[in-house]
Amino acid sequence: MEKSEGFTFNLQHFCFLGRFGNQADHFIGSLAFAKALNRTLALPPWVEYRFGEPKSIQVPFLHYFELEPLSEFHRVISMEDFMENIAPKVWPLNERTCKGQGTDCNAKEGNPFGPFWDTFSVDFVQSEFYGPLNYDVHHQDMARKWNSRYPTQKSPVLAFTGAPASFPVQQENVGLHKYLKWSRRIVDRAVNFIRNVLPIGAFVGIHLRNGADWTRACEHLEHSPNLFSAPQCLGYRNELGIASQEMCFPPHDLIAKQVKLAVKDYHAKSVFVSSDNDHLIPFLTKALKRMEVTVHKLANPEPHVDLAILGRANYFIGNCISSFTAFAKRERDVNGLPSGFWGFPPNRTGAAKQKHEEL
């Protein structure tokens, strides 16, 4: 193993894929993978796709999350720190190999791969197929097999085109979310909104996934009963039921019904809405008028601040199929806060009734 300034660096790094919720699932799995292999994890930047930008934007990991809580679980280092201070010593330019699932991993082909590696001026000299190994380090003695094939003395750095993890997050890794803590900037913005915008008192947080792309995704439920993050409420083997259209794309009347029940159960004074498209503010305001409950969203929605606010709600209702909801649900589970889902369990949509159904 290579050593630098008294530390041992057996690095593993990769490129994130998908939207933030998907990337978060991949990160948690990658953290478990690095721990099992006893390799330091280089924290990759978050990949963002911004309107009008031809290429993805790479946002430093620490812009959104703290380093110290992750270090309590395992050794981590920011990708920026690694590339500037460690890579020149342990990862020579002529030894940069990408690990992929095919004979040629095309590490920099397309978006976000090219922009991701170009951010750090990384070029690969060759590709390597790692099969039949896989990322499930909880079974088949897989961690030992990885270390046997790639001993740290010969392979101090493992670089992957995608995250060495599954989506959705593997059941055995869900609990690792407790080490993912928002940065002070995100926490301050969330707390400031709750204190200065929402009325004093309890509030219900909801997540509405209703963009055009989501409508198309829900059409695949019939053939993919465990679509995306559905295991978070249905179980990883569908032992708790089958996904329905109401769960994936809940009708307005169902949304109003569940929100009213949650407001009543928690004596809420307001509702906070997070959405990728339509926040339904006018509709919900009208539906809750008699209850004297106000409905709110961020003036300039930012997904990460939305999540931090949802994580602090007295009660949360989300979309079982969505990985964005899954992030909020995991964070709330860590803190012992109650959550529910649209249309689940069927015919039992009251907040109080859902408490004992949580996973």
Coordinates of C-alpha atoms in Angstrom, one line a residue:
M1 CA 0.0 0.0 0.0
E2 CA 1.1 3.5 -0.7
K3 CA 1.5 5.9 2.2
S4 CA 1.4 9.7 2.4
E5 CA 1.8 11.9 5.5
G6 CA 1.2 8.9 7.8
F7 CA -2.0 7.7 6.2
T8 CA -2.7 4.7 4.2
F9 CA -4.7 5.4 1.0
N10 CA -6.4 2.5 -0.8
L11 CA -8.7 4.7 -2.8
Q12 CA -12.0 3.9 -4.5
H13 CA -13.8 6.5 -6.5
F14 CA -16.5 6.6 -9.1
C15 CA -18.9 8.7 -11.1
F16 CA -22.5 9.3 -9.9
L17 CA -25.5 8.6 -12.2
G18 CA -29.1 9.8 -12.2
R19 CA -30.8 12.5 -10.2
F20 CA -29.9 13.3 -6.6
G21 CA -32.1 10.6 -5.0
N22 CA -30.5 7.9 -7.2
Q23 CA -27.0 9.3 -6.5
A24 CA -27.7 9.2 -2.8
D25 CA -28.7 5.5 -3.0
H26 CA -25.5 4.8 -4.9
F27 CA -23.4 6.7 -2.4
I28 CA -24.7 4.7 0.6
G29 CA -24.0 1.4 -1.2
S30 CA -20.5 2.7 -2.2
L31 CA -19.8 3.6 1.4
A32 CA -20.6 0.0 2.5
F33 CA -18.5 -1.3 -0.4
A34 CA -15.4 0.7 0.7
K35 CA -15.9 -0.3 4.3
A36 CA -16.1 -4.0 3.4
L37 CA -12.9 -3.8 1.2
N38 CA -11.2 -1.6 3.8
R39 CA -10.4 1.1 1.2
T40 CA -10.6 4.8 1.8
L41 CA -13.6 6.3 -0.1
A42 CA -12.9 9.3 -2.3
L43 CA -16.1 11.3 -2.0
P44 CA -17.1 12.2 -5.6
P45 CA -18.8 15.4 -6.5
W46 CA -22.6 15.3 -7.0
V47 CA -23.6 15.4 -10.6
E48 CA -26.2 18.1 -11.5
Y49 CA -28.0 18.8 -14.7
R50 CA -29.0 22.4 -15.0
F51 CA -31.4 23.9 -17.5
G52 CA -29.5 25.5 -20.4
E53 CA -26.2 23.8 -19.6
P54 CA -24.9 21.4 -22.3
K55 CA -22.9 19.4 -19.8
S56 CA -23.4 18.2 -16.3
I57 CA -22.1 20.3 -13.4
Q58 CA -19.9 18.7 -10.7
V59 CA -20.7 20.0 -7.2
P60 CA -18.2 19.1 -4.5
F61 CA -19.6 16.5 -2.1
L62 CA -18.9 18.7 0.9
H63 CA -21.1 21.5 -0.5
Y64 CA -24.1 19.5 0.7
F65 CA -22.8 17.1 3.4
E66 CA -20.4 17.0 6.3
L67 CA -17.2 15.0 6.3
E68 CA -16.9 14.2 10.0
P69 CA -20.0 12.1 10.5
L70 CA -19.0 9.9 7.5
S71 CA -15.5 9.5 9.1
E72 CA -17.1 8.1 12.2
F73 CA -18.1 5.1 10.1
H74 CA -15.1 4.7 7.7
R75 CA -12.2 6.6 6.1
V76 CA -13.2 9.1 3.6
I77 CA -11.6 12.0 1.7
S78 CA -12.9 14.5 -0.7
M79 CA -12.2 13.9 -4.3
E80 CA -10.7 17.3 -4.6
D81 CA -8.3 16.7 -1.7
F82 CA -7.3 13.3 -3.1
M83 CA -6.6 14.5 -6.7
E84 CA -4.6 17.5 -5.5
N85 CA -2.5 16.0 -2.7
I86 CA -2.6 12.2 -3.0
A87 CA -3.1 11.1 -6.6
P88 CA 0.2 12.4 -7.8
K89 CA 1.9 10.0 -5.4
V90 CA -0.3 6.9 -5.6
W91 CA -2.0 7.1 -9.0
P92 CA 0.5 7.7 -11.8
L93 CA -0.8 9.0 -15.1
N94 CA 0.3 5.8 -16.9
E95 CA -1.4 3.5 -14.5
R96 CA -4.9 4.9 -14.6
T97 CA -7.3 2.0 -15.3
C98 CA -11.1 2.1 -15.2
K99 CA -13.1 -0.8 -13.9
G100 CA -16.2 -1.6 -15.8
Q101 CA -18.8 -4.3 -16.5
G102 CA -17.7 -4.8 -20.1
T103 CA -14.4 -5.3 -21.9
D104 CA -14.2 -1.6 -22.6
C105 CA -15.8 0.7 -20.0
N106 CA -15.6 3.8 -22.1
A107 CA -15.0 5.8 -19.0
K108 CA -15.3 9.3 -20.5
E109 CA -17.9 8.7 -23.2
G110 CA -21.0 10.8 -22.9
N111 CA -22.5 13.0 -20.2
P112 CA -21.9 12.9 -17.2
F113 CA -18.9 10.7 -17.6
G114 CA -16.7 13.0 -19.7
P115 CA -17.4 16.2 -17.7
F116 CA -17.0 14.3 -14.5
W117 CA -13.5 13.0 -15.2
D118 CA -12.5 16.2 -17.1
T119 CA -13.2 18.1 -13.9
F120 CA -10.2 16.4 -12.4
S121 CA -8.2 16.2 -15.7
V122 CA -8.3 12.4 -15.5
D123 CA -7.6 10.2 -18.6
F124 CA -7.5 6.4 -18.5
V125 CA -4.9 4.4 -20.3
Q126 CA -6.9 1.2 -20.3
S127 CA -10.1 -0.5 -19.2
E128 CA -10.6 -3.7 -17.2
F129 CA -13.6 -6.0 -16.8
Y130 CA -14.1 -6.9 -13.2
G131 CA -16.6 -9.8 -13.7
P132 CA -17.7 -12.2 -12.2
L133 CA -17.2 -10.0 -9.1
N134 CA -20.2 -7.8 -8.0
Y135 CA -20.9 -5.1 -5.5
D136 CA -22.9 -7.1 -3.0
V137 CA -20.4 -7.4 -0.2
H138 CA -22.8 -8.9 2.2
H139 CA -22.9 -12.3 0.5
Q140 CA -20.7 -14.9 -1.2
D141 CA -17.5 -13.6 0.6
M142 CA -17.4 -10.9 -2.0
A143 CA -15.1 -8.4 -0.2
R144 CA -12.4 -11.1 0.1
K145 CA -12.7 -11.9 -3.5
W146 CA -12.3 -8.2 -4.5
N147 CA -9.2 -7.9 -2.3
S148 CA -7.8 -11.1 -3.6
R149 CA -8.1 -10.0 -7.2
Y150 CA -7.1 -6.4 -6.5
P151 CA -4.6 -6.4 -3.6
T152 CA -3.9 -2.9 -2.4
Q153 CA -0.1 -3.3 -3.1
K154 CA -0.8 -3.7 -6.8
S155 CA -4.0 -1.7 -7.1
P156 CA -3.9 1.2 -4.6
V157 CA -6.7 2.9 -6.5
L158 CA -9.9 1.4 -7.9
A159 CA -11.7 3.7 -10.3
F160 CA -15.2 2.8 -11.5
T161 CA -17.2 4.4 -14.3
G162 CA -20.4 4.1 -12.1
A163 CA -20.9 3.6 -8.4
P164 CA -20.0 0.2 -7.0
A165 CA -23.5 -0.1 -5.6
S166 CA -27.0 -1.1 -6.5
F167 CA -30.1 1.0 -7.0
P168 CA -32.3 1.1 -5.0
V169 CA -30.0 1.0 -2.0
Q170 CA -29.5 -2.5 -0.8
Q171 CA -31.6 -3.5 2.2
E172 CA -28.5 -4.2 4.3
N173 CA -27.1 -0.7 3.7
V174 CA -30.2 1.4 4.5
G175 CA -29.1 2.2 8.0
L176 CA -25.9 3.8 6.9
H177 CA -27.9 6.9 6.1
K178 CA -27.4 8.0 9.7
Y179 CA -23.8 9.1 8.7
L180 CA -25.1 11.4 6.0
K181 CA -25.5 14.8 7.6
W182 CA -26.4 18.0 5.8
S183 CA -23.8 20.8 5.6
R184 CA -24.3 23.9 7.8
R185 CA -25.3 25.9 4.8
I186 CA -28.2 23.6 4.0
V187 CA -29.3 23.2 7.7
D188 CA -29.3 27.0 8.2
R189 CA -31.5 27.6 5.1
A190 CA -33.9 24.9 6.2
V191 CA -34.2 26.1 9.8
N192 CA -34.5 29.7 8.7
F193 CA -37.4 28.9 6.4
I194 CA -39.2 26.9 9.2
R195 CA -38.7 29.7 11.7
N196 CA -39.4 32.7 9.6
V197 CA -41.8 31.5 6.9
L198 CA -44.0 28.8 8.4
P199 CA -46.4 29.8 11.1
I200 CA -45.6 28.7 14.7
G201 CA -46.7 25.1 15.3
A202 CA -46.5 21.7 13.8
F203 CA -46.3 21.2 10.1
V204 CA -46.8 18.4 7.6
G205 CA -44.3 17.9 4.8
I206 CA -45.3 16.3 1.5
H207 CA -43.4 15.3 -1.7
L208 CA -45.3 15.5 -5.0
R209 CA -43.7 13.8 -8.0
N210 CA -45.8 14.9 -11.0
G211 CA -43.6 15.9 -13.9
A212 CA -44.1 14.6 -17.5
D213 CA -41.2 12.2 -17.1
W214 CA -42.7 10.7 -14.0
T215 CA -46.0 10.2 -15.7
R216 CA -44.2 8.1 -18.3
A217 CA -42.3 6.2 -15.6
C218 CA -45.5 5.2 -13.8
E219 CA -46.7 3.6 -17.0
H220 CA -44.1 0.8 -16.4
L221 CA -45.5 -0.3 -13.0
E222 CA -47.4 -3.2 -14.5
H223 CA -44.3 -4.8 -15.7
S224 CA -42.0 -3.5 -12.9
P225 CA -43.8 -3.9 -9.6
N226 CA -40.6 -3.0 -7.7
L227 CA -39.9 0.1 -9.8
F228 CA -37.2 2.5 -8.5
S229 CA -37.6 2.9 -4.7
A230 CA -40.8 0.9 -4.3
P231 CA -39.1 -1.5 -1.9
Q232 CA -39.1 1.2 0.8
C233 CA -42.8 0.6 1.4
L234 CA -43.6 -2.7 -0.5
G235 CA -40.5 -4.7 0.7
Y236 CA -37.6 -5.9 -1.4
R237 CA -39.6 -9.0 -2.4
N238 CA -43.0 -7.3 -2.7
E239 CA -43.9 -9.0 0.6
L240 CA -46.1 -6.0 1.6
G241 CA -48.0 -5.5 -1.6
I242 CA -47.8 -4.5 -5.3
A243 CA -47.3 -0.9 -6.5
S244 CA -50.4 0.8 -7.9
Q245 CA -50.9 3.9 -10.1
E246 CA -52.4 5.7 -7.0
M247 CA -49.1 5.2 -5.2
C248 CA -47.0 6.4 -8.2
F249 CA -49.2 9.2 -9.5
P250 CA -51.8 9.9 -6.8
P251 CA -55.0 11.8 -7.9
H252 CA -55.7 15.2 -6.4
D253 CA -58.6 13.9 -4.3
L254 CA -56.4 11.3 -2.6
I255 CA -53.7 13.9 -1.9
A256 CA -56.2 16.2 -0.3
K257 CA -57.7 13.4 1.8
Q258 CA -54.3 12.2 3.1
V259 CA -53.1 15.7 3.8
K260 CA -56.3 16.6 5.7
L261 CA -56.0 13.5 7.8
A262 CA -52.3 14.2 8.6
V263 CA -53.1 17.9 9.5
K264 CA -55.9 16.7 11.9
D265 CA -53.8 13.9 13.4
Y266 CA -50.8 16.2 14.1
H267 CA -52.7 19.4 14.8
A268 CA -50.6 21.0 12.0
K269 CA -50.7 24.7 11.3
S270 CA -49.1 24.5 7.9
V271 CA -48.1 22.2 5.0
F272 CA -44.8 22.4 3.2
V273 CA -44.7 21.1 -0.4
S274 CA -41.7 19.8 -2.3
S275 CA -42.2 19.0 -6.0
D276 CA -40.3 18.5 -9.2
N277 CA -43.1 20.2 -11.2
D278 CA -46.5 21.3 -9.8
H279 CA -46.7 22.1 -6.1
L280 CA -50.5 22.3 -6.2
I281 CA -50.4 25.3 -3.9
P282 CA -53.8 26.8 -5.1
F283 CA -55.5 23.4 -4.9
L284 CA -54.2 22.6 -1.5
T285 CA -54.9 26.1 -0.1
K286 CA -58.5 25.8 -1.2
A287 CA -58.8 22.2 0.2
L288 CA -57.4 23.2 3.6
K289 CA -59.2 26.6 3.9
R290 CA -61.7 25.5 6.4
M291 CA -59.0 24.0 8.6
E292 CA -57.2 27.4 8.6
V293 CA -53.9 25.8 7.4
T294 CA -51.5 27.6 5.2
V295 CA -49.6 25.9 2.3
H296 CA -46.0 26.8 1.5
K297 CA -43.0 26.1 -0.8
L298 CA -39.5 27.6 -1.1
A299 CA -39.7 30.8 -3.2
N300 CA -36.8 29.4 -5.2
P301 CA -37.0 25.7 -4.7
E302 CA -33.7 23.9 -4.1
P303 CA -34.0 20.1 -3.8
H304 CA -31.5 19.7 -1.0
V305 CA -33.1 22.4 1.2
D306 CA -36.5 20.9 0.4
L307 CA -35.2 17.6 1.8
A308 CA -33.8 19.2 4.9
I309 CA -37.1 20.8 5.6
L310 CA -39.0 17.5 4.9
G311 CA -36.7 15.8 7.3
R312 CA -37.9 18.2 10.1
A313 CA -41.6 18.0 9.5
N314 CA -43.9 16.6 12.3
Y315 CA -45.3 14.2 9.7
F316 CA -44.2 13.4 6.1
I317 CA -46.1 11.9 3.2
G318 CA -44.1 10.9 0.1
N319 CA -44.1 8.9 -3.0
C320 CA -43.2 5.2 -2.4
I321 CA -41.7 4.9 -5.9
S322 CA -39.4 8.0 -5.7
S323 CA -35.8 7.9 -4.6
F324 CA -36.2 11.5 -3.5
T325 CA -38.9 10.5 -1.1
A326 CA -36.7 7.5 0.0
F327 CA -33.9 10.0 1.1
A328 CA -36.4 11.9 3.2
K329 CA -37.8 8.7 4.7
R330 CA -34.4 7.3 5.6
E331 CA -33.4 10.5 7.3
R332 CA -36.6 10.6 9.3
D333 CA -36.3 7.0 10.2
V334 CA -32.8 7.7 11.7
N335 CA -34.4 10.4 13.8
G336 CA -37.4 8.4 14.8
L337 CA -39.9 10.6 13.0
P338 CA -43.2 9.3 11.4
S339 CA -43.7 9.0 7.6
G340 CA -46.3 7.7 5.2
F341 CA -46.9 7.2 1.5
W342 CA -49.5 8.2 -1.0
G343 CA -52.0 5.5 -1.5
F344 CA -50.3 3.0 0.8
P345 CA -51.5 0.9 2.5
P346 CA -54.5 0.7 0.3
N347 CA -57.7 2.0 2.0
R348 CA -55.7 3.0 5.0
T349 CA -54.3 6.4 4.3
G350 CA -54.7 8.2 7.7
A351 CA -51.4 9.3 9.3
A352 CA -52.1 7.7 12.6
K353 CA -53.0 4.4 10.9
Q354 CA -49.8 4.4 8.9
K355 CA -47.4 4.7 11.8
H356 CA -47.2 1.0 12.6
E357 CA -46.8 0.2 8.9
E358 CA -43.4 2.0 8.6
L359 CA -40.3 0.0 7.7

